[in-house]
């Protein structure tokens, strides 16, 4: 059965800290890996990773994928209180005629002032 | 450009009742997927609709059914509600050609369903 596992489940840090969130996966027919940020309801898209070793960067956030070891990390530097959210990792798998997203449980990040 | 819109935002139903949730995809998108997110969990894939047909389905019972209309909007129906159906229901829209190459989906704000 396809699965995506995120760690840690929750994390409390202080403003200015750097955090690393982990995502490992075991799926058949891997297409790509996505990171989303969920603050209240709608997950908002952060990154899509399809190739190993190529870092994606957006401001203080960056992410990289290792397709050999089947994991990805999301780094947030100089954290701010506005980074507090659930960070979801999802893998797109090909199943029959189309693709679908398989999500991990998420990492709840709390950034304290 | 409106993003993905869902209605209603909140809903309270009684066990055994039926519910219909609605989703309008982002302009230009033709594919709609539905997810159930229980408290403390990641979203779980329910099914995906394209060209008014269910294209793929997750591990959900037949009580969960859906429909897609010619304007690409979609409905999720749940019959014989159980307490365990209480969750945030998310709709995601995308373009099928993007879906097939593994592109990202855009999510609506969700419908919070509470079954009492």
PDB file of C-alpha atoms in Angstrom:
ATOM      1  CA  UNK A   1       0.000   0.000   0.000  1.00  0.00           C
ATOM      2  CA  UNK A   2       1.275   3.445  -0.904  1.00  0.00           C
ATOM      3  CA  UNK A   3       2.260   5.568   2.071  1.00  0.00           C
ATOM      4  CA  UNK A   4       3.824   8.911   2.918  1.00  0.00           C
ATOM      5  CA  UNK A   5       5.311   9.475   6.368  1.00  0.00           C
ATOM      6  CA  UNK A   6       6.221  12.847   7.810  1.00  0.00           C
ATOM      7  CA  UNK A   7       8.325  13.659  10.830  1.00  0.00           C
ATOM      8  CA  UNK A   8       8.249  15.151  13.302  1.00  0.00           C
ATOM      9  CA  UNK A   9       4.493  15.221  13.880  1.00  0.00           C
ATOM     10  CA  UNK A  10       4.831  18.532  15.683  1.00  0.00           C
ATOM     11  CA  UNK A  11       7.524  21.041  16.417  1.00  0.00           C
ATOM     12  CA  UNK A  12       7.806  24.161  18.573  1.00  0.00           C
ATOM     13  CA  UNK A  13      10.583  26.634  17.820  1.00  0.00           C
ATOM     14  CA  UNK A  14      11.404  30.274  18.500  1.00  0.00           C
ATOM     15  CA  UNK A  15      11.515  33.025  15.939  1.00  0.00           C
ATOM     16  CA  UNK A  16      14.803  33.027  14.088  1.00  0.00           C
ATOM     17  CA  UNK A  17      15.383  29.300  14.402  1.00  0.00           C
ATOM     18  CA  UNK A  18      15.948  27.058  11.388  1.00  0.00           C
ATOM     19  CA  UNK A  19      13.760  23.983  11.011  1.00  0.00           C
ATOM     20  CA  UNK A  20      13.931  20.881   8.849  1.00  0.00           C
ATOM     21  CA  UNK A  21      10.815  18.879   8.098  1.00  0.00           C
ATOM     22  CA  UNK A  22      11.084  15.341   6.771  1.00  0.00           C
ATOM     23  CA  UNK A  23       9.002  13.329   4.360  1.00  0.00           C
ATOM     24  CA  UNK A  24       9.628   9.718   3.341  1.00  0.00           C
ATOM     25  CA  UNK A  25       7.532   7.705   0.937  1.00  0.00           C
ATOM     26  CA  UNK A  26       6.885   4.217  -0.342  1.00  0.00           C
ATOM     27  CA  UNK A  27       4.731   4.325  -3.448  1.00  0.00           C
ATOM     28  CA  UNK A  28       4.424   2.612  -6.773  1.00  0.00           C
ATOM     29  CA  UNK A  29       4.536   4.726  -9.919  1.00  0.00           C
ATOM     30  CA  UNK A  30       5.999   7.888  -8.396  1.00  0.00           C
ATOM     31  CA  UNK A  31       5.391  11.048 -10.408  1.00  0.00           C
ATOM     32  CA  UNK A  32       6.351  13.952  -8.195  1.00  0.00           C
ATOM     33  CA  UNK A  33       6.412  15.164  -4.593  1.00  0.00           C
ATOM     34  CA  UNK A  34       4.646  18.290  -3.412  1.00  0.00           C
ATOM     35  CA  UNK A  35       4.842  20.416  -0.287  1.00  0.00           C
ATOM     36  CA  UNK A  36       1.826  22.383   0.911  1.00  0.00           C
ATOM     37  CA  UNK A  37       1.285  24.805   3.797  1.00  0.00           C
ATOM     38  CA  UNK A  38      -2.053  24.599   5.575  1.00  0.00           C
ATOM     39  CA  UNK A  39      -2.838  27.476   7.921  1.00  0.00           C
ATOM     40  CA  UNK A  40      -6.569  27.283   8.415  1.00  0.00           C
ATOM     41  CA  UNK A  41      -8.307  25.308   5.740  1.00  0.00           C
ATOM     42  CA  UNK A  42      -7.028  25.373   2.172  1.00  0.00           C
ATOM     43  CA  UNK A  43      -3.557  23.885   1.659  1.00  0.00           C
ATOM     44  CA  UNK A  44      -1.470  26.313  -0.358  1.00  0.00           C
ATOM     45  CA  UNK A  45       1.161  25.063  -2.749  1.00  0.00           C
ATOM     46  CA  UNK A  46       4.832  25.544  -1.893  1.00  0.00           C
ATOM     47  CA  UNK A  47       6.997  23.311  -4.067  1.00  0.00           C
ATOM     48  CA  UNK A  48       6.868  20.520  -6.600  1.00  0.00           C
ATOM     49  CA  UNK A  49       9.880  18.216  -6.876  1.00  0.00           C
ATOM     50  CA  UNK A  50      10.413  15.680  -9.609  1.00  0.00           C
ATOM     51  CA  UNK A  51      14.183  15.296  -9.912  1.00  0.00           C
ATOM     52  CA  UNK A  52      16.689  14.225  -7.299  1.00  0.00           C
ATOM     53  CA  UNK A  53      19.246  16.631  -5.938  1.00  0.00           C
ATOM     54  CA  UNK A  54      17.811  19.825  -7.398  1.00  0.00           C
ATOM     55  CA  UNK A  55      16.973  22.299  -4.659  1.00  0.00           C
ATOM     56  CA  UNK A  56      13.855  24.394  -5.018  1.00  0.00           C
ATOM     57  CA  UNK A  57      13.988  27.703  -3.177  1.00  0.00           C
ATOM     58  CA  UNK A  58      11.483  30.413  -2.374  1.00  0.00           C
ATOM     59  CA  UNK A  59      12.606  33.074   0.050  1.00  0.00           C
ATOM     60  CA  UNK A  60      13.389  31.444   3.374  1.00  0.00           C
ATOM     61  CA  UNK A  61      11.966  28.091   2.290  1.00  0.00           C
ATOM     62  CA  UNK A  62      13.809  25.434   0.354  1.00  0.00           C
ATOM     63  CA  UNK A  63      13.265  21.792  -0.467  1.00  0.00           C
ATOM     64  CA  UNK A  64      15.098  18.896  -2.041  1.00  0.00           C
ATOM     65  CA  UNK A  65      14.213  15.384  -3.142  1.00  0.00           C
ATOM     66  CA  UNK A  66      16.232  12.159  -2.945  1.00  0.00           C
ATOM     67  CA  UNK A  67      14.588   9.578  -5.204  1.00  0.00           C
ATOM     68  CA  UNK A  68      17.128   6.914  -4.341  1.00  0.00           C
ATOM     69  CA  UNK A  69      16.488   7.079  -0.611  1.00  0.00           C
ATOM     70  CA  UNK A  70      12.824   8.025  -1.134  1.00  0.00           C
ATOM     71  CA  UNK A  71      12.638  11.150   0.962  1.00  0.00           C
ATOM     72  CA  UNK A  72      12.403  14.900   0.833  1.00  0.00           C
ATOM     73  CA  UNK A  73      13.155  17.685   3.272  1.00  0.00           C
ATOM     74  CA  UNK A  74      11.676  21.132   3.658  1.00  0.00           C
ATOM     75  CA  UNK A  75      13.900  23.733   5.289  1.00  0.00           C
ATOM     76  CA  UNK A  76      12.716  27.008   6.754  1.00  0.00           C
ATOM     77  CA  UNK A  77      15.391  29.474   7.855  1.00  0.00           C
ATOM     78  CA  UNK A  78      14.944  32.492  10.148  1.00  0.00           C
ATOM     79  CA  UNK A  79      11.465  31.321  11.114  1.00  0.00           C
ATOM     80  CA  UNK A  80       8.713  33.852  11.795  1.00  0.00           C
ATOM     81  CA  UNK A  81       5.417  33.518  13.658  1.00  0.00           C
ATOM     82  CA  UNK A  82       3.661  33.602  10.288  1.00  0.00           C
ATOM     83  CA  UNK A  83       5.327  30.296   9.437  1.00  0.00           C
ATOM     84  CA  UNK A  84       3.156  28.576  12.058  1.00  0.00           C
ATOM     85  CA  UNK A  85       1.042  26.065  10.156  1.00  0.00           C
ATOM     86  CA  UNK A  86       0.675  22.432   9.208  1.00  0.00           C
ATOM     87  CA  UNK A  87       3.123  21.449   6.489  1.00  0.00           C
ATOM     88  CA  UNK A  88       1.858  18.671   4.270  1.00  0.00           C
ATOM     89  CA  UNK A  89       3.923  16.450   2.030  1.00  0.00           C
ATOM     90  CA  UNK A  90       2.128  14.699  -0.814  1.00  0.00           C
ATOM     91  CA  UNK A  91       3.251  12.297  -3.502  1.00  0.00           C
ATOM     92  CA  UNK A  92       1.602  12.112  -6.904  1.00  0.00           C
ATOM     93  CA  UNK A  93       1.246   8.526  -8.051  1.00  0.00           C
ATOM     94  CA  UNK A  94       0.032   7.217 -11.343  1.00  0.00           C
ATOM     95  CA  UNK A  95      -2.925   4.852 -10.998  1.00  0.00           C
ATOM     96  CA  UNK A  96      -4.624   3.596 -14.115  1.00  0.00           C
ATOM     97  CA  UNK A  97      -5.888   6.449 -16.236  1.00  0.00           C
ATOM     98  CA  UNK A  98      -4.816   9.324 -14.033  1.00  0.00           C
ATOM     99  CA  UNK A  99      -2.821  10.505 -11.053  1.00  0.00           C
ATOM    100  CA  UNK A 100      -3.756  11.113  -7.451  1.00  0.00           C
ATOM    101  CA  UNK A 101      -2.205  12.757  -4.407  1.00  0.00           C
ATOM    102  CA  UNK A 102      -1.253  10.717  -1.363  1.00  0.00           C
ATOM    103  CA  UNK A 103      -0.695  12.890   1.682  1.00  0.00           C
ATOM    104  CA  UNK A 104       1.309  12.399   4.813  1.00  0.00           C
ATOM    105  CA  UNK A 105      -0.148  13.237   8.206  1.00  0.00           C
ATOM    106  CA  UNK A 106       1.561  16.601   8.223  1.00  0.00           C
ATOM    107  CA  UNK A 107       3.944  18.381  10.583  1.00  0.00           C
ATOM    108  CA  UNK A 108       2.442  20.970  12.889  1.00  0.00           C
ATOM    109  CA  UNK A 109       4.932  23.813  13.268  1.00  0.00           C
ATOM    110  CA  UNK A 110       4.481  26.416  15.978  1.00  0.00           C
ATOM    111  CA  UNK A 111       6.840  29.405  15.954  1.00  0.00           C
ATOM    112  CA  UNK A 112       6.891  31.316  19.206  1.00  0.00           C
ATOM    113  CA  UNK A 113       7.882  35.003  19.409  1.00  0.00           C
TER     114      UNK A 113
ATOM    115  CA  UNK B   1      -9.806  35.182 -11.191  1.00  0.00           C
ATOM    116  CA  UNK B   2     -11.674  33.192  -8.572  1.00  0.00           C
ATOM    117  CA  UNK B   3      -9.814  30.261  -7.192  1.00  0.00           C
ATOM    118  CA  UNK B   4     -11.455  27.049  -6.105  1.00  0.00           C
ATOM    119  CA  UNK B   5     -14.690  27.760  -4.259  1.00  0.00           C
ATOM    120  CA  UNK B   6     -16.588  25.383  -2.024  1.00  0.00           C
ATOM    121  CA  UNK B   7     -19.968  25.592  -0.367  1.00  0.00           C
ATOM    122  CA  UNK B   8     -21.155  25.543   2.272  1.00  0.00           C
ATOM    123  CA  UNK B   9     -18.255  26.423   4.570  1.00  0.00           C
ATOM    124  CA  UNK B  10     -19.777  24.695   7.578  1.00  0.00           C
ATOM    125  CA  UNK B  11     -22.476  22.109   7.966  1.00  0.00           C
ATOM    126  CA  UNK B  12     -24.013  20.164  10.842  1.00  0.00           C
ATOM    127  CA  UNK B  13     -25.953  16.990  10.092  1.00  0.00           C
ATOM    128  CA  UNK B  14     -27.486  14.171  12.086  1.00  0.00           C
ATOM    129  CA  UNK B  15     -26.434  10.539  11.807  1.00  0.00           C
ATOM    130  CA  UNK B  16     -28.255   8.775   9.002  1.00  0.00           C
ATOM    131  CA  UNK B  17     -28.860  11.927   7.005  1.00  0.00           C
ATOM    132  CA  UNK B  18     -27.500  12.697   3.570  1.00  0.00           C
ATOM    133  CA  UNK B  19     -25.330  15.647   2.577  1.00  0.00           C
ATOM    134  CA  UNK B  20     -24.239  17.330  -0.645  1.00  0.00           C
ATOM    135  CA  UNK B  21     -21.119  19.457  -0.879  1.00  0.00           C
ATOM    136  CA  UNK B  22     -20.300  21.637  -3.864  1.00  0.00           C
ATOM    137  CA  UNK B  23     -17.127  22.748  -5.601  1.00  0.00           C
ATOM    138  CA  UNK B  24     -16.385  25.161  -8.431  1.00  0.00           C
ATOM    139  CA  UNK B  25     -12.916  24.663  -9.869  1.00  0.00           C
ATOM    140  CA  UNK B  26     -10.410  27.373 -10.674  1.00  0.00           C
ATOM    141  CA  UNK B  27     -11.154  29.035 -13.987  1.00  0.00           C
ATOM    142  CA  UNK B  28      -9.809  26.956 -16.858  1.00  0.00           C
ATOM    143  CA  UNK B  29      -9.435  23.768 -14.822  1.00  0.00           C
ATOM    144  CA  UNK B  30     -11.241  20.617 -15.943  1.00  0.00           C
ATOM    145  CA  UNK B  31     -10.442  18.082 -13.216  1.00  0.00           C
ATOM    146  CA  UNK B  32     -11.813  17.981  -9.698  1.00  0.00           C
ATOM    147  CA  UNK B  33     -10.618  15.762  -6.855  1.00  0.00           C
ATOM    148  CA  UNK B  34     -12.175  15.399  -3.418  1.00  0.00           C
ATOM    149  CA  UNK B  35     -10.336  14.753  -0.153  1.00  0.00           C
ATOM    150  CA  UNK B  36     -11.425  14.049   3.409  1.00  0.00           C
ATOM    151  CA  UNK B  37      -9.260  15.462   6.196  1.00  0.00           C
ATOM    152  CA  UNK B  38     -10.028  14.236   9.699  1.00  0.00           C
ATOM    153  CA  UNK B  39      -8.684  16.194  12.646  1.00  0.00           C
ATOM    154  CA  UNK B  40      -4.954  15.694  13.035  1.00  0.00           C
ATOM    155  CA  UNK B  41      -4.652  13.776   9.776  1.00  0.00           C
ATOM    156  CA  UNK B  42      -3.528  14.541   6.270  1.00  0.00           C
ATOM    157  CA  UNK B  43      -6.125  14.698   3.484  1.00  0.00           C
ATOM    158  CA  UNK B  44      -7.286  11.308   2.182  1.00  0.00           C
ATOM    159  CA  UNK B  45      -8.181  10.933  -1.495  1.00  0.00           C
ATOM    160  CA  UNK B  46     -11.856  10.146  -2.099  1.00  0.00           C
ATOM    161  CA  UNK B  47     -12.201  10.336  -5.907  1.00  0.00           C
ATOM    162  CA  UNK B  48     -11.399  12.337  -9.010  1.00  0.00           C
ATOM    163  CA  UNK B  49     -13.697  13.536 -11.784  1.00  0.00           C
ATOM    164  CA  UNK B  50     -12.845  14.421 -15.358  1.00  0.00           C
ATOM    165  CA  UNK B  51     -15.167  14.743 -18.341  1.00  0.00           C
ATOM    166  CA  UNK B  52     -18.100  14.081 -16.017  1.00  0.00           C
ATOM    167  CA  UNK B  53     -16.781  10.647 -15.107  1.00  0.00           C
ATOM    168  CA  UNK B  54     -15.179   9.228 -11.992  1.00  0.00           C
ATOM    169  CA  UNK B  55     -11.601   8.481 -13.067  1.00  0.00           C
ATOM    170  CA  UNK B  56     -10.103   7.112  -9.884  1.00  0.00           C
ATOM    171  CA  UNK B  57     -11.338   6.296  -6.413  1.00  0.00           C
ATOM    172  CA  UNK B  58      -9.720   5.924  -3.013  1.00  0.00           C
ATOM    173  CA  UNK B  59     -10.700   3.537  -0.222  1.00  0.00           C
ATOM    174  CA  UNK B  60     -14.080   4.997   0.553  1.00  0.00           C
ATOM    175  CA  UNK B  61     -17.413   3.133   0.717  1.00  0.00           C
ATOM    176  CA  UNK B  62     -20.166   3.507  -1.831  1.00  0.00           C
ATOM    177  CA  UNK B  63     -21.946   5.900   0.534  1.00  0.00           C
ATOM    178  CA  UNK B  64     -19.598   8.468  -0.972  1.00  0.00           C
ATOM    179  CA  UNK B  65     -20.592   9.407  -4.482  1.00  0.00           C
ATOM    180  CA  UNK B  66     -20.009  12.316  -6.764  1.00  0.00           C
ATOM    181  CA  UNK B  67     -20.873  14.082  -9.916  1.00  0.00           C
ATOM    182  CA  UNK B  68     -19.253  16.500 -12.316  1.00  0.00           C
ATOM    183  CA  UNK B  69     -21.278  18.878 -14.439  1.00  0.00           C
ATOM    184  CA  UNK B  70     -20.557  20.157 -17.961  1.00  0.00           C
ATOM    185  CA  UNK B  71     -19.206  23.416 -16.502  1.00  0.00           C
ATOM    186  CA  UNK B  72     -16.641  21.299 -14.569  1.00  0.00           C
ATOM    187  CA  UNK B  73     -18.158  22.010 -11.155  1.00  0.00           C
ATOM    188  CA  UNK B  74     -18.637  19.021  -8.916  1.00  0.00           C
ATOM    189  CA  UNK B  75     -20.691  17.665  -6.050  1.00  0.00           C
ATOM    190  CA  UNK B  76     -19.796  15.209  -3.325  1.00  0.00           C
ATOM    191  CA  UNK B  77     -22.681  13.264  -1.823  1.00  0.00           C
ATOM    192  CA  UNK B  78     -22.506  11.250   1.357  1.00  0.00           C
ATOM    193  CA  UNK B  79     -25.430   9.020   2.348  1.00  0.00           C
ATOM    194  CA  UNK B  80     -26.282   7.467   5.698  1.00  0.00           C
ATOM    195  CA  UNK B  81     -23.895   9.744   7.579  1.00  0.00           C
ATOM    196  CA  UNK B  82     -21.825   8.309  10.401  1.00  0.00           C
ATOM    197  CA  UNK B  83     -20.156  10.155  13.251  1.00  0.00           C
ATOM    198  CA  UNK B  84     -16.838   9.200  11.685  1.00  0.00           C
ATOM    199  CA  UNK B  85     -17.676  11.195   8.575  1.00  0.00           C
ATOM    200  CA  UNK B  86     -17.072  14.398  10.530  1.00  0.00           C
ATOM    201  CA  UNK B  87     -14.136  16.044   8.809  1.00  0.00           C
ATOM    202  CA  UNK B  88     -12.957  18.859   6.575  1.00  0.00           C
ATOM    203  CA  UNK B  89     -13.817  18.040   2.970  1.00  0.00           C
ATOM    204  CA  UNK B  90     -11.430  19.596   0.479  1.00  0.00           C
ATOM    205  CA  UNK B  91     -11.891  20.019  -3.223  1.00  0.00           C
ATOM    206  CA  UNK B  92      -8.857  20.356  -5.477  1.00  0.00           C
ATOM    207  CA  UNK B  93      -8.883  21.430  -9.099  1.00  0.00           C
ATOM    208  CA  UNK B  94      -6.339  20.997 -11.855  1.00  0.00           C
ATOM    209  CA  UNK B  95      -5.954  20.544 -15.577  1.00  0.00           C
ATOM    210  CA  UNK B  96      -5.952  16.909 -16.691  1.00  0.00           C
ATOM    211  CA  UNK B  97      -2.882  17.461 -18.844  1.00  0.00           C
ATOM    212  CA  UNK B  98      -1.213  18.790 -15.731  1.00  0.00           C
ATOM    213  CA  UNK B  99      -2.532  15.900 -13.655  1.00  0.00           C
ATOM    214  CA  UNK B 100      -1.026  13.401 -16.088  1.00  0.00           C
ATOM    215  CA  UNK B 101       2.426  14.961 -15.821  1.00  0.00           C
ATOM    216  CA  UNK B 102       2.174  15.261 -12.066  1.00  0.00           C
ATOM    217  CA  UNK B 103       1.489  18.966 -11.684  1.00  0.00           C
ATOM    218  CA  UNK B 104       0.144  20.531  -8.521  1.00  0.00           C
ATOM    219  CA  UNK B 105      -3.517  20.884  -7.633  1.00  0.00           C
ATOM    220  CA  UNK B 106      -5.171  23.966  -6.141  1.00  0.00           C
ATOM    221  CA  UNK B 107      -7.371  23.574  -3.100  1.00  0.00           C
ATOM    222  CA  UNK B 108     -10.549  25.270  -1.959  1.00  0.00           C
ATOM    223  CA  UNK B 109     -11.184  26.417   1.606  1.00  0.00           C
ATOM    224  CA  UNK B 110     -13.074  23.255   2.370  1.00  0.00           C
ATOM    225  CA  UNK B 111     -16.381  22.370   3.978  1.00  0.00           C
ATOM    226  CA  UNK B 112     -16.322  21.527   7.669  1.00  0.00           C
ATOM    227  CA  UNK B 113     -18.889  18.752   8.183  1.00  0.00           C
ATOM    228  CA  UNK B 114     -19.952  17.832  11.689  1.00  0.00           C
ATOM    229  CA  UNK B 115     -22.154  14.779  12.190  1.00  0.00           C
ATOM    230  CA  UNK B 116     -23.975  14.620  15.522  1.00  0.00           C
TER     231      UNK B 116
END
